[in-house]
C-alpha atoms as a PDB file:
ATOM      1  CA  UNK A   1      12.249  16.404  84.810  1.00  0.00           C
ATOM      2  CA  UNK A   2      12.936  14.285  81.827  1.00  0.00           C
ATOM      3  CA  UNK A   3      11.498  15.064  77.767  1.00  0.00           C
ATOM      4  CA  UNK A   4       9.909  12.605  75.581  1.00  0.00           C
ATOM      5  CA  UNK A   5       9.889  12.089  72.706  1.00  0.00           C
ATOM      6  CA  UNK A   6       8.216  10.030  69.298  1.00  0.00           C
ATOM      7  CA  UNK A   7       9.674   9.452  66.288  1.00  0.00           C
ATOM      8  CA  UNK A   8       7.608   8.723  63.420  1.00  0.00           C
ATOM      9  CA  UNK A   9       7.875   9.279  59.531  1.00  0.00           C
ATOM     10  CA  UNK A  10       6.307  11.735  59.246  1.00  0.00           C
ATOM     11  CA  UNK A  11       6.660  13.855  62.853  1.00  0.00           C
ATOM     12  CA  UNK A  12       8.241  13.679  65.792  1.00  0.00           C
ATOM     13  CA  UNK A  13       5.877  14.387  68.925  1.00  0.00           C
ATOM     14  CA  UNK A  14       7.341  15.447  72.393  1.00  0.00           C
ATOM     15  CA  UNK A  15       6.415  15.909  75.917  1.00  0.00           C
ATOM     16  CA  UNK A  16       7.625  16.667  79.080  1.00  0.00           C
ATOM     17  CA  UNK A  17       7.027  14.866  82.409  1.00  0.00           C
ATOM     18  CA  UNK A  18       7.732  16.049  85.898  1.00  0.00           C
ATOM     19  CA  UNK A  19       9.252  13.987  89.489  1.00  0.00           C
ATOM     20  CA  UNK A  20       5.280  14.273  90.163  1.00  0.00           C
ATOM     21  CA  UNK A  21       4.765  11.709  86.718  1.00  0.00           C
ATOM     22  CA  UNK A  22       2.526  14.818  86.020  1.00  0.00           C
ATOM     23  CA  UNK A  23       2.859  16.041  82.070  1.00  0.00           C
ATOM     24  CA  UNK A  24       3.298  19.335  81.206  1.00  0.00           C
ATOM     25  CA  UNK A  25       1.575  19.344  78.636  1.00  0.00           C
ATOM     26  CA  UNK A  26      -1.653  17.995  77.115  1.00  0.00           C
ATOM     27  CA  UNK A  27      -2.017  17.780  73.263  1.00  0.00           C
ATOM     28  CA  UNK A  28       0.392  16.695  70.445  1.00  0.00           C
ATOM     29  CA  UNK A  29       3.792  18.606  70.316  1.00  0.00           C
ATOM     30  CA  UNK A  30       4.962  17.909  66.326  1.00  0.00           C
ATOM     31  CA  UNK A  31       8.241  19.119  64.478  1.00  0.00           C
ATOM     32  CA  UNK A  32       8.919  17.480  60.942  1.00  0.00           C
ATOM     33  CA  UNK A  33      10.982  13.952  61.908  1.00  0.00           C
ATOM     34  CA  UNK A  34      13.071  14.487  58.379  1.00  0.00           C
ATOM     35  CA  UNK A  35      13.897  10.357  58.568  1.00  0.00           C
ATOM     36  CA  UNK A  36      13.859  10.554  54.776  1.00  0.00           C
ATOM     37  CA  UNK A  37      16.392  12.585  54.598  1.00  0.00           C
ATOM     38  CA  UNK A  38      19.100  10.750  56.410  1.00  0.00           C
ATOM     39  CA  UNK A  39      19.961  10.107  60.610  1.00  0.00           C
ATOM     40  CA  UNK A  40      21.599  14.092  60.355  1.00  0.00           C
ATOM     41  CA  UNK A  41      18.487  15.219  59.561  1.00  0.00           C
ATOM     42  CA  UNK A  42      16.263  13.340  61.205  1.00  0.00           C
ATOM     43  CA  UNK A  43      18.350  13.560  64.979  1.00  0.00           C
ATOM     44  CA  UNK A  44      18.739  17.306  64.279  1.00  0.00           C
ATOM     45  CA  UNK A  45      15.049  17.264  63.971  1.00  0.00           C
ATOM     46  CA  UNK A  46      14.536  15.420  66.994  1.00  0.00           C
ATOM     47  CA  UNK A  47      17.013  18.200  68.502  1.00  0.00           C
ATOM     48  CA  UNK A  48      14.976  20.480  67.088  1.00  0.00           C
ATOM     49  CA  UNK A  49      11.864  18.968  69.215  1.00  0.00           C
ATOM     50  CA  UNK A  50      14.199  19.036  72.348  1.00  0.00           C
ATOM     51  CA  UNK A  51      14.649  22.261  72.731  1.00  0.00           C
ATOM     52  CA  UNK A  52      10.778  23.320  71.406  1.00  0.00           C
ATOM     53  CA  UNK A  53       8.976  21.783  74.081  1.00  0.00           C
ATOM     54  CA  UNK A  54      11.768  22.687  77.152  1.00  0.00           C
ATOM     55  CA  UNK A  55      10.538  26.508  75.506  1.00  0.00           C
ATOM     56  CA  UNK A  56       6.690  25.948  74.744  1.00  0.00           C
ATOM     57  CA  UNK A  57       7.159  24.604  78.848  1.00  0.00           C
ATOM     58  CA  UNK A  58       9.232  26.641  80.460  1.00  0.00           C
ATOM     59  CA  UNK A  59      11.344  24.443  81.450  1.00  0.00           C
ATOM     60  CA  UNK A  60      14.666  25.572  81.858  1.00  0.00           C
ATOM     61  CA  UNK A  61      17.735  22.376  80.289  1.00  0.00           C
ATOM     62  CA  UNK A  62      19.143  21.956  83.238  1.00  0.00           C
ATOM     63  CA  UNK A  63      16.395  20.588  85.378  1.00  0.00           C
ATOM     64  CA  UNK A  64      16.585  17.820  82.659  1.00  0.00           C
ATOM     65  CA  UNK A  65      17.619  14.447  83.813  1.00  0.00           C
ATOM     66  CA  UNK A  66      16.933  12.239  80.804  1.00  0.00           C
ATOM     67  CA  UNK A  67      15.618  11.777  77.188  1.00  0.00           C
ATOM     68  CA  UNK A  68      13.053   8.522  76.166  1.00  0.00           C
ATOM     69  CA  UNK A  69      12.811   7.630  73.112  1.00  0.00           C
ATOM     70  CA  UNK A  70      11.280   5.135  70.768  1.00  0.00           C
ATOM     71  CA  UNK A  71      11.397   4.701  67.350  1.00  0.00           C
ATOM     72  CA  UNK A  72       9.380   2.219  64.808  1.00  0.00           C
ATOM     73  CA  UNK A  73      11.391  -0.456  64.650  1.00  0.00           C
ATOM     74  CA  UNK A  74      12.436  -3.265  64.481  1.00  0.00           C
ATOM     75  CA  UNK A  75      16.358  -2.091  66.308  1.00  0.00           C
ATOM     76  CA  UNK A  76      18.195  -3.269  69.275  1.00  0.00           C
ATOM     77  CA  UNK A  77      17.245  -2.749  72.526  1.00  0.00           C
ATOM     78  CA  UNK A  78      19.368   0.329  72.712  1.00  0.00           C
ATOM     79  CA  UNK A  79      18.542   1.768  69.457  1.00  0.00           C
ATOM     80  CA  UNK A  80      20.521   0.783  67.135  1.00  0.00           C
ATOM     81  CA  UNK A  81      18.335   0.270  63.992  1.00  0.00           C
ATOM     82  CA  UNK A  82      18.489  -3.379  62.130  1.00  0.00           C
ATOM     83  CA  UNK A  83      20.552  -3.497  59.718  1.00  0.00           C
ATOM     84  CA  UNK A  84      18.869  -4.859  56.821  1.00  0.00           C
ATOM     85  CA  UNK A  85      16.268  -1.090  57.564  1.00  0.00           C
ATOM     86  CA  UNK A  86      13.063  -0.838  59.911  1.00  0.00           C
ATOM     87  CA  UNK A  87      10.271   1.160  58.951  1.00  0.00           C
ATOM     88  CA  UNK A  88      10.491   4.759  57.528  1.00  0.00           C
ATOM     89  CA  UNK A  89      14.223   4.336  57.490  1.00  0.00           C
ATOM     90  CA  UNK A  90      15.015   1.974  54.887  1.00  0.00           C
ATOM     91  CA  UNK A  91      17.535   3.972  53.588  1.00  0.00           C
ATOM     92  CA  UNK A  92      21.074   2.113  53.580  1.00  0.00           C
ATOM     93  CA  UNK A  93      22.060   4.829  55.904  1.00  0.00           C
ATOM     94  CA  UNK A  94      19.887   4.237  58.072  1.00  0.00           C
ATOM     95  CA  UNK A  95      20.959  -0.071  57.833  1.00  0.00           C
ATOM     96  CA  UNK A  96      22.436  -0.571  61.306  1.00  0.00           C
ATOM     97  CA  UNK A  97      22.556   3.174  62.477  1.00  0.00           C
ATOM     98  CA  UNK A  98      22.810   4.263  66.688  1.00  0.00           C
ATOM     99  CA  UNK A  99      19.643   6.714  66.641  1.00  0.00           C
ATOM    100  CA  UNK A 100      19.684   6.826  70.284  1.00  0.00           C
ATOM    101  CA  UNK A 101      23.086   6.998  70.437  1.00  0.00           C
ATOM    102  CA  UNK A 102      23.632   9.829  67.772  1.00  0.00           C
ATOM    103  CA  UNK A 103      20.949  11.688  69.898  1.00  0.00           C
ATOM    104  CA  UNK A 104      23.219  11.043  73.374  1.00  0.00           C
ATOM    105  CA  UNK A 105      26.011  12.472  71.567  1.00  0.00           C
ATOM    106  CA  UNK A 106      24.322  15.206  70.077  1.00  0.00           C
ATOM    107  CA  UNK A 107      21.875  16.462  73.351  1.00  0.00           C
ATOM    108  CA  UNK A 108      24.529  15.105  75.847  1.00  0.00           C
ATOM    109  CA  UNK A 109      21.499  13.746  77.550  1.00  0.00           C
ATOM    110  CA  UNK A 110      21.405  10.253  78.979  1.00  0.00           C
ATOM    111  CA  UNK A 111      18.943   8.870  76.762  1.00  0.00           C
ATOM    112  CA  UNK A 112      16.913   6.162  77.271  1.00  0.00           C
ATOM    113  CA  UNK A 113      14.954   4.008  74.183  1.00  0.00           C
ATOM    114  CA  UNK A 114      12.111   1.500  73.417  1.00  0.00           C
ATOM    115  CA  UNK A 115      10.026   0.634  70.460  1.00  0.00           C
ATOM    116  CA  UNK A 116       6.871   2.928  70.050  1.00  0.00           C
ATOM    117  CA  UNK A 117       4.878   0.015  70.774  1.00  0.00           C
ATOM    118  CA  UNK A 118       6.856  -1.114  73.849  1.00  0.00           C
ATOM    119  CA  UNK A 119       6.340   2.543  74.445  1.00  0.00           C
ATOM    120  CA  UNK A 120       3.316   2.740  73.744  1.00  0.00           C
ATOM    121  CA  UNK A 121       2.121  -0.230  75.724  1.00  0.00           C
ATOM    122  CA  UNK A 122       4.652   0.859  78.886  1.00  0.00           C
ATOM    123  CA  UNK A 123       2.269   4.331  78.791  1.00  0.00           C
ATOM    124  CA  UNK A 124      -0.932   2.470  78.557  1.00  0.00           C
ATOM    125  CA  UNK A 125       0.501   0.628  82.151  1.00  0.00           C
ATOM    126  CA  UNK A 126       1.080   3.481  83.971  1.00  0.00           C
ATOM    127  CA  UNK A 127      -2.028   5.813  82.842  1.00  0.00           C
ATOM    128  CA  UNK A 128      -4.192   2.259  83.820  1.00  0.00           C
ATOM    129  CA  UNK A 129      -2.929   1.915  87.221  1.00  0.00           C
ATOM    130  CA  UNK A 130      -1.473   5.101  87.994  1.00  0.00           C
ATOM    131  CA  UNK A 131       0.660   3.888  91.387  1.00  0.00           C
ATOM    132  CA  UNK A 132       0.324   0.513  91.707  1.00  0.00           C
ATOM    133  CA  UNK A 133       2.069   0.555  88.517  1.00  0.00           C
ATOM    134  CA  UNK A 134       4.422  -1.094  90.066  1.00  0.00           C
ATOM    135  CA  UNK A 135       2.448  -4.093  91.250  1.00  0.00           C
ATOM    136  CA  UNK A 136       0.505  -4.983  87.578  1.00  0.00           C
ATOM    137  CA  UNK A 137       1.500  -6.820  84.493  1.00  0.00           C
ATOM    138  CA  UNK A 138      -0.277  -5.945  81.219  1.00  0.00           C
ATOM    139  CA  UNK A 139       0.417  -6.920  77.473  1.00  0.00           C
ATOM    140  CA  UNK A 140      -0.576  -4.282  74.457  1.00  0.00           C
ATOM    141  CA  UNK A 141      -1.413  -5.247  70.950  1.00  0.00           C
ATOM    142  CA  UNK A 142      -1.019  -2.173  68.459  1.00  0.00           C
ATOM    143  CA  UNK A 143      -2.744  -2.597  65.791  1.00  0.00           C
ATOM    144  CA  UNK A 144      -1.402  -0.300  62.549  1.00  0.00           C
ATOM    145  CA  UNK A 145       0.218  -0.548  59.932  1.00  0.00           C
ATOM    146  CA  UNK A 146       1.165  -3.657  61.552  1.00  0.00           C
ATOM    147  CA  UNK A 147       0.924  -5.005  64.715  1.00  0.00           C
ATOM    148  CA  UNK A 148       3.024  -3.803  67.291  1.00  0.00           C
ATOM    149  CA  UNK A 149       3.312  -5.167  71.292  1.00  0.00           C
ATOM    150  CA  UNK A 150       4.060  -4.869  74.060  1.00  0.00           C
ATOM    151  CA  UNK A 151       4.400  -6.972  77.570  1.00  0.00           C
ATOM    152  CA  UNK A 152       4.861  -5.513  80.903  1.00  0.00           C
ATOM    153  CA  UNK A 153       6.158  -6.799  83.848  1.00  0.00           C
ATOM    154  CA  UNK A 154       5.679  -5.363  87.628  1.00  0.00           C
ATOM    155  CA  UNK A 155       5.829  -1.667  85.483  1.00  0.00           C
ATOM    156  CA  UNK A 156       8.704  -1.999  83.435  1.00  0.00           C
ATOM    157  CA  UNK A 157       8.894  -3.217  79.902  1.00  0.00           C
ATOM    158  CA  UNK A 158      10.065  -7.292  79.144  1.00  0.00           C
ATOM    159  CA  UNK A 159      13.352  -6.156  76.821  1.00  0.00           C
ATOM    160  CA  UNK A 160      14.599  -9.742  76.009  1.00  0.00           C
ATOM    161  CA  UNK A 161      18.201 -11.118  75.800  1.00  0.00           C
ATOM    162  CA  UNK A 162      18.258 -10.121  72.036  1.00  0.00           C
ATOM    163  CA  UNK A 163      15.607  -7.042  72.543  1.00  0.00           C
ATOM    164  CA  UNK A 164      12.893  -8.206  70.784  1.00  0.00           C
ATOM    165  CA  UNK A 165      10.779  -9.656  73.176  1.00  0.00           C
ATOM    166  CA  UNK A 166       6.500  -8.231  72.423  1.00  0.00           C
ATOM    167  CA  UNK A 167       7.101  -8.708  69.329  1.00  0.00           C
ATOM    168  CA  UNK A 168       3.558  -9.873  69.490  1.00  0.00           C
ATOM    169  CA  UNK A 169       2.780  -9.511  65.636  1.00  0.00           C
ATOM    170  CA  UNK A 170       4.595 -12.603  64.434  1.00  0.00           C
ATOM    171  CA  UNK A 171       3.596 -14.974  67.176  1.00  0.00           C
ATOM    172  CA  UNK A 172       1.538 -17.351  64.990  1.00  0.00           C
ATOM    173  CA  UNK A 173      -2.349 -18.202  66.631  1.00  0.00           C
ATOM    174  CA  UNK A 174      -4.644 -21.014  65.521  1.00  0.00           C
ATOM    175  CA  UNK A 175      -6.108 -20.553  62.269  1.00  0.00           C
ATOM    176  CA  UNK A 176      -9.143 -21.864  63.722  1.00  0.00           C
ATOM    177  CA  UNK A 177     -12.652 -19.881  64.339  1.00  0.00           C
ATOM    178  CA  UNK A 178     -10.375 -17.755  62.676  1.00  0.00           C
ATOM    179  CA  UNK A 179     -10.454 -17.547  59.104  1.00  0.00           C
ATOM    180  CA  UNK A 180     -13.898 -18.981  56.519  1.00  0.00           C
ATOM    181  CA  UNK A 181     -13.920 -22.253  55.530  1.00  0.00           C
ATOM    182  CA  UNK A 182     -11.630 -22.184  52.235  1.00  0.00           C
ATOM    183  CA  UNK A 183      -9.550 -18.949  52.803  1.00  0.00           C
ATOM    184  CA  UNK A 184      -6.075 -18.974  51.942  1.00  0.00           C
ATOM    185  CA  UNK A 185      -3.624 -18.964  55.339  1.00  0.00           C
ATOM    186  CA  UNK A 186      -2.954 -15.482  55.587  1.00  0.00           C
ATOM    187  CA  UNK A 187       0.938 -14.873  54.782  1.00  0.00           C
ATOM    188  CA  UNK A 188       2.794 -12.167  56.875  1.00  0.00           C
ATOM    189  CA  UNK A 189       5.637  -9.537  55.197  1.00  0.00           C
ATOM    190  CA  UNK A 190       7.943 -11.265  57.789  1.00  0.00           C
ATOM    191  CA  UNK A 191       7.705 -14.947  55.881  1.00  0.00           C
ATOM    192  CA  UNK A 192       5.751 -16.346  59.113  1.00  0.00           C
ATOM    193  CA  UNK A 193       2.112 -17.625  57.360  1.00  0.00           C
ATOM    194  CA  UNK A 194      -0.838 -17.389  60.601  1.00  0.00           C
ATOM    195  CA  UNK A 195       0.971 -14.744  62.574  1.00  0.00           C
ATOM    196  CA  UNK A 196      -1.193 -12.211  64.172  1.00  0.00           C
ATOM    197  CA  UNK A 197       0.386  -9.151  61.964  1.00  0.00           C
ATOM    198  CA  UNK A 198      -0.570 -11.295  58.863  1.00  0.00           C
ATOM    199  CA  UNK A 199      -4.479 -10.204  60.063  1.00  0.00           C
ATOM    200  CA  UNK A 200      -4.674  -8.091  61.977  1.00  0.00           C
ATOM    201  CA  UNK A 201      -2.833  -4.848  60.286  1.00  0.00           C
ATOM    202  CA  UNK A 202      -3.294  -2.414  57.970  1.00  0.00           C
ATOM    203  CA  UNK A 203      -0.651  -4.738  55.708  1.00  0.00           C
ATOM    204  CA  UNK A 204      -2.964  -7.579  56.466  1.00  0.00           C
ATOM    205  CA  UNK A 205      -6.185  -6.129  54.992  1.00  0.00           C
ATOM    206  CA  UNK A 206      -4.465  -5.009  52.194  1.00  0.00           C
ATOM    207  CA  UNK A 207      -2.519  -8.382  50.985  1.00  0.00           C
ATOM    208  CA  UNK A 208      -4.573 -10.701  52.512  1.00  0.00           C
ATOM    209  CA  UNK A 209      -8.821 -10.250  53.859  1.00  0.00           C
ATOM    210  CA  UNK A 210      -9.777  -8.213  51.510  1.00  0.00           C
ATOM    211  CA  UNK A 211      -8.346 -10.374  48.676  1.00  0.00           C
ATOM    212  CA  UNK A 212     -10.485 -13.024  50.051  1.00  0.00           C
ATOM    213  CA  UNK A 213     -13.836 -11.340  51.225  1.00  0.00           C
ATOM    214  CA  UNK A 214     -14.447  -9.368  47.641  1.00  0.00           C
ATOM    215  CA  UNK A 215     -14.356 -11.946  46.339  1.00  0.00           C
ATOM    216  CA  UNK A 216     -16.954 -13.052  48.256  1.00  0.00           C
ATOM    217  CA  UNK A 217     -18.906  -9.439  48.016  1.00  0.00           C
ATOM    218  CA  UNK A 218     -17.915  -9.176  44.030  1.00  0.00           C
ATOM    219  CA  UNK A 219     -19.755  -6.046  43.482  1.00  0.00           C
ATOM    220  CA  UNK A 220     -18.649  -3.860  46.944  1.00  0.00           C
ATOM    221  CA  UNK A 221     -17.927  -0.385  45.910  1.00  0.00           C
ATOM    222  CA  UNK A 222     -14.016  -0.946  47.038  1.00  0.00           C
ATOM    223  CA  UNK A 223     -14.226  -3.768  44.667  1.00  0.00           C
ATOM    224  CA  UNK A 224     -13.531  -1.062  41.990  1.00  0.00           C
ATOM    225  CA  UNK A 225     -10.619   0.984  44.390  1.00  0.00           C
ATOM    226  CA  UNK A 226      -6.929  -0.592  44.157  1.00  0.00           C
ATOM    227  CA  UNK A 227      -6.298  -2.338  46.885  1.00  0.00           C
ATOM    228  CA  UNK A 228      -4.451  -0.421  49.167  1.00  0.00           C
ATOM    229  CA  UNK A 229      -6.727   2.289  49.387  1.00  0.00           C
ATOM    230  CA  UNK A 230      -9.446   0.397  49.789  1.00  0.00           C
ATOM    231  CA  UNK A 231      -8.063  -1.153  52.939  1.00  0.00           C
ATOM    232  CA  UNK A 232      -7.770   2.230  54.196  1.00  0.00           C
ATOM    233  CA  UNK A 233     -11.503   3.091  53.524  1.00  0.00           C
ATOM    234  CA  UNK A 234     -12.512   0.298  55.031  1.00  0.00           C
ATOM    235  CA  UNK A 235     -13.176   1.237  59.113  1.00  0.00           C
ATOM    236  CA  UNK A 236     -15.181   4.501  57.739  1.00  0.00           C
ATOM    237  CA  UNK A 237     -17.209   1.503  56.297  1.00  0.00           C
ATOM    238  CA  UNK A 238     -17.060  -0.796  59.730  1.00  0.00           C
ATOM    239  CA  UNK A 239     -18.358   2.806  61.433  1.00  0.00           C
ATOM    240  CA  UNK A 240     -21.415   2.318  59.344  1.00  0.00           C
ATOM    241  CA  UNK A 241     -21.403  -1.223  59.748  1.00  0.00           C
ATOM    242  CA  UNK A 242     -20.580  -1.905  55.727  1.00  0.00           C
ATOM    243  CA  UNK A 243     -20.932  -6.106  56.177  1.00  0.00           C
ATOM    244  CA  UNK A 244     -17.767  -6.914  54.230  1.00  0.00           C
ATOM    245  CA  UNK A 245     -15.630  -4.593  56.813  1.00  0.00           C
ATOM    246  CA  UNK A 246     -17.397  -6.447  59.428  1.00  0.00           C
ATOM    247  CA  UNK A 247     -16.171  -9.228  58.428  1.00  0.00           C
ATOM    248  CA  UNK A 248     -13.087  -7.980  57.807  1.00  0.00           C
ATOM    249  CA  UNK A 249     -12.337  -6.060  61.344  1.00  0.00           C
ATOM    250  CA  UNK A 250     -14.465  -9.309  62.836  1.00  0.00           C
ATOM    251  CA  UNK A 251     -11.424 -11.532  61.447  1.00  0.00           C
ATOM    252  CA  UNK A 252      -9.103  -9.061  63.115  1.00  0.00           C
ATOM    253  CA  UNK A 253     -10.841  -8.501  66.814  1.00  0.00           C
ATOM    254  CA  UNK A 254     -11.352 -12.355  67.271  1.00  0.00           C
ATOM    255  CA  UNK A 255      -6.905 -12.783  65.604  1.00  0.00           C
ATOM    256  CA  UNK A 256      -6.462 -10.751  68.383  1.00  0.00           C
ATOM    257  CA  UNK A 257      -8.157 -12.579  70.992  1.00  0.00           C
ATOM    258  CA  UNK A 258      -6.254 -16.305  70.215  1.00  0.00           C
ATOM    259  CA  UNK A 259      -3.543 -14.047  70.574  1.00  0.00           C
ATOM    260  CA  UNK A 260      -4.296 -12.626  74.369  1.00  0.00           C
ATOM    261  CA  UNK A 261      -5.363 -16.025  74.986  1.00  0.00           C
ATOM    262  CA  UNK A 262      -1.967 -17.463  74.487  1.00  0.00           C
ATOM    263  CA  UNK A 263      -0.209 -14.371  76.349  1.00  0.00           C
ATOM    264  CA  UNK A 264      -3.142 -15.437  78.920  1.00  0.00           C
ATOM    265  CA  UNK A 265      -0.577 -18.623  78.970  1.00  0.00           C
ATOM    266  CA  UNK A 266       2.152 -17.087  79.574  1.00  0.00           C
ATOM    267  CA  UNK A 267       1.787 -14.236  81.856  1.00  0.00           C
ATOM    268  CA  UNK A 268      -1.536 -14.552  83.347  1.00  0.00           C
ATOM    269  CA  UNK A 269      -1.249 -10.173  82.727  1.00  0.00           C
ATOM    270  CA  UNK A 270      -3.558  -7.689  85.289  1.00  0.00           C
ATOM    271  CA  UNK A 271      -4.933  -5.703  81.684  1.00  0.00           C
ATOM    272  CA  UNK A 272      -4.614  -6.296  78.273  1.00  0.00           C
ATOM    273  CA  UNK A 273      -4.813  -2.755  76.086  1.00  0.00           C
ATOM    274  CA  UNK A 274      -6.040  -2.493  72.321  1.00  0.00           C
ATOM    275  CA  UNK A 275      -4.699   0.147  70.349  1.00  0.00           C
ATOM    276  CA  UNK A 276      -3.688   1.627  67.144  1.00  0.00           C
ATOM    277  CA  UNK A 277      -6.827   2.616  64.053  1.00  0.00           C
ATOM    278  CA  UNK A 278      -9.461   0.915  66.225  1.00  0.00           C
ATOM    279  CA  UNK A 279      -9.146   3.680  69.218  1.00  0.00           C
ATOM    280  CA  UNK A 280      -8.741   6.333  66.343  1.00  0.00           C
ATOM    281  CA  UNK A 281     -12.304   5.288  65.616  1.00  0.00           C
ATOM    282  CA  UNK A 282     -16.107   6.143  66.485  1.00  0.00           C
ATOM    283  CA  UNK A 283     -16.666   5.303  69.339  1.00  0.00           C
ATOM    284  CA  UNK A 284     -19.066   2.755  69.703  1.00  0.00           C
ATOM    285  CA  UNK A 285     -17.229   0.604  66.473  1.00  0.00           C
ATOM    286  CA  UNK A 286     -13.650   0.917  68.579  1.00  0.00           C
ATOM    287  CA  UNK A 287     -15.647  -0.217  71.197  1.00  0.00           C
ATOM    288  CA  UNK A 288     -17.725  -3.595  70.157  1.00  0.00           C
ATOM    289  CA  UNK A 289     -13.496  -4.329  68.749  1.00  0.00           C
ATOM    290  CA  UNK A 290     -12.888  -4.562  72.421  1.00  0.00           C
ATOM    291  CA  UNK A 291     -16.000  -6.465  72.988  1.00  0.00           C
ATOM    292  CA  UNK A 292     -15.041  -9.069  70.472  1.00  0.00           C
ATOM    293  CA  UNK A 293     -11.537  -9.356  70.604  1.00  0.00           C
ATOM    294  CA  UNK A 294     -12.918  -9.864  74.840  1.00  0.00           C
ATOM    295  CA  UNK A 295     -14.994 -12.648  73.628  1.00  0.00           C
ATOM    296  CA  UNK A 296     -13.045 -13.534  71.651  1.00  0.00           C
ATOM    297  CA  UNK A 297      -9.807 -14.626  74.225  1.00  0.00           C
ATOM    298  CA  UNK A 298     -10.097 -17.838  76.216  1.00  0.00           C
ATOM    299  CA  UNK A 299      -9.592 -16.992  80.338  1.00  0.00           C
ATOM    300  CA  UNK A 300     -10.177 -19.700  83.352  1.00  0.00           C
ATOM    301  CA  UNK A 301     -12.508 -17.808  85.261  1.00  0.00           C
ATOM    302  CA  UNK A 302     -10.020 -17.070  87.766  1.00  0.00           C
ATOM    303  CA  UNK A 303      -7.900 -15.385  84.790  1.00  0.00           C
ATOM    304  CA  UNK A 304     -11.514 -13.459  83.867  1.00  0.00           C
ATOM    305  CA  UNK A 305     -12.695 -11.984  86.956  1.00  0.00           C
ATOM    306  CA  UNK A 306      -8.683 -10.645  88.011  1.00  0.00           C
ATOM    307  CA  UNK A 307      -7.895  -9.223  84.381  1.00  0.00           C
ATOM    308  CA  UNK A 308      -9.305  -5.660  82.732  1.00  0.00           C
ATOM    309  CA  UNK A 309      -9.643  -5.707  78.924  1.00  0.00           C
ATOM    310  CA  UNK A 310      -9.128  -1.173  77.770  1.00  0.00           C
ATOM    311  CA  UNK A 311      -7.952   0.805  75.517  1.00  0.00           C
ATOM    312  CA  UNK A 312      -5.170   2.649  75.110  1.00  0.00           C
ATOM    313  CA  UNK A 313      -5.771   6.181  76.560  1.00  0.00           C
ATOM    314  CA  UNK A 314      -4.271   9.378  75.055  1.00  0.00           C
ATOM    315  CA  UNK A 315      -2.999   7.882  71.896  1.00  0.00           C
ATOM    316  CA  UNK A 316      -0.851   9.833  69.653  1.00  0.00           C
ATOM    317  CA  UNK A 317       0.016  10.946  72.730  1.00  0.00           C
ATOM    318  CA  UNK A 318       1.149   7.682  74.169  1.00  0.00           C
ATOM    319  CA  UNK A 319       4.381   7.214  72.815  1.00  0.00           C
ATOM    320  CA  UNK A 320       6.575  10.291  73.665  1.00  0.00           C
ATOM    321  CA  UNK A 321       4.317   9.555  76.861  1.00  0.00           C
ATOM    322  CA  UNK A 322       5.973   6.025  77.347  1.00  0.00           C
ATOM    323  CA  UNK A 323       9.005   7.831  76.151  1.00  0.00           C
ATOM    324  CA  UNK A 324       9.458   9.601  79.079  1.00  0.00           C
ATOM    325  CA  UNK A 325       8.219   7.335  81.644  1.00  0.00           C
ATOM    326  CA  UNK A 326      10.625   5.009  80.827  1.00  0.00           C
ATOM    327  CA  UNK A 327      13.706   7.641  81.710  1.00  0.00           C
ATOM    328  CA  UNK A 328      11.403   8.932  84.883  1.00  0.00           C
ATOM    329  CA  UNK A 329      12.303   5.492  85.350  1.00  0.00           C
ATOM    330  CA  UNK A 330      15.716   4.943  85.362  1.00  0.00           C
ATOM    331  CA  UNK A 331      15.997   8.167  86.722  1.00  0.00           C
ATOM    332  CA  UNK A 332      14.751   6.946  89.612  1.00  0.00           C
ATOM    333  CA  UNK A 333      16.317   3.324  89.477  1.00  0.00           C
ATOM    334  CA  UNK A 334      19.908   5.330  88.820  1.00  0.00           C
ATOM    335  CA  UNK A 335      19.422   7.349  91.471  1.00  0.00           C
ATOM    336  CA  UNK A 336      19.013   4.478  94.415  1.00  0.00           C
END
């Protein structure tokens, strides 16, 4: 058995995966993550999540061979939080903290680390391809507060030399056909201009897209709301086909299409996955969004025939499940 732990800003989610590839829970199993209380409290909370999921699934601890852990980034490939902090980890005590190593010491078991977007990408890949996962490649874009991503080749996440491969949000894209005439070039919190995250993310909506589109719809009800609140309300309006919301989400889908076009020329993947808040939206809206991404991705005829576009399945559980998949793969590889 292996355990998967997905660490978030509010909660941890846990799962158990057996050697046959079966998950022992089909729902969220959460506990408070306590990341705002600092590293010691957060690691203890992860340990509690580990103990609780074993009790819930009646899994003997002696059968657990490894633990998969994912957290928001940026962090190294070995689970060391960035020296400048990271999403959810902004206190000084978190800067440069080895969360993977701390949890490994606390549990006395090997801990395999991925960032949360890579974990979701890995789960999407294995869920989609099943037993043939090791024979295929994929690229995933996960739209949230930022834009995370993952590149999977032959069933394994590509990490890169510094552990920063798959940072798809910070790929700069051609803006022709994405922006409106006269629309300012979007700026990202990372310092780049015109990268995918500056458009296709909640932060991109708040900082760049809404301020522009509200000038085009000055009488819109969102004009009286603070930008942060208005950005969060936009998806519900998109589900109702509100013109301003549709303009914003069309730009987001086109930006992701530009990203996937670049990916097509680098990795030529067998599948393109889309995850994040749009997946949690009403079925008709998320299908429209996926279709727009597909239509905005320029593929050669041969690629179009070979590739699939799909939504990330079981999104709220994808992180923990992807972390568990990575842990099981590490155990199997070590046993060979």
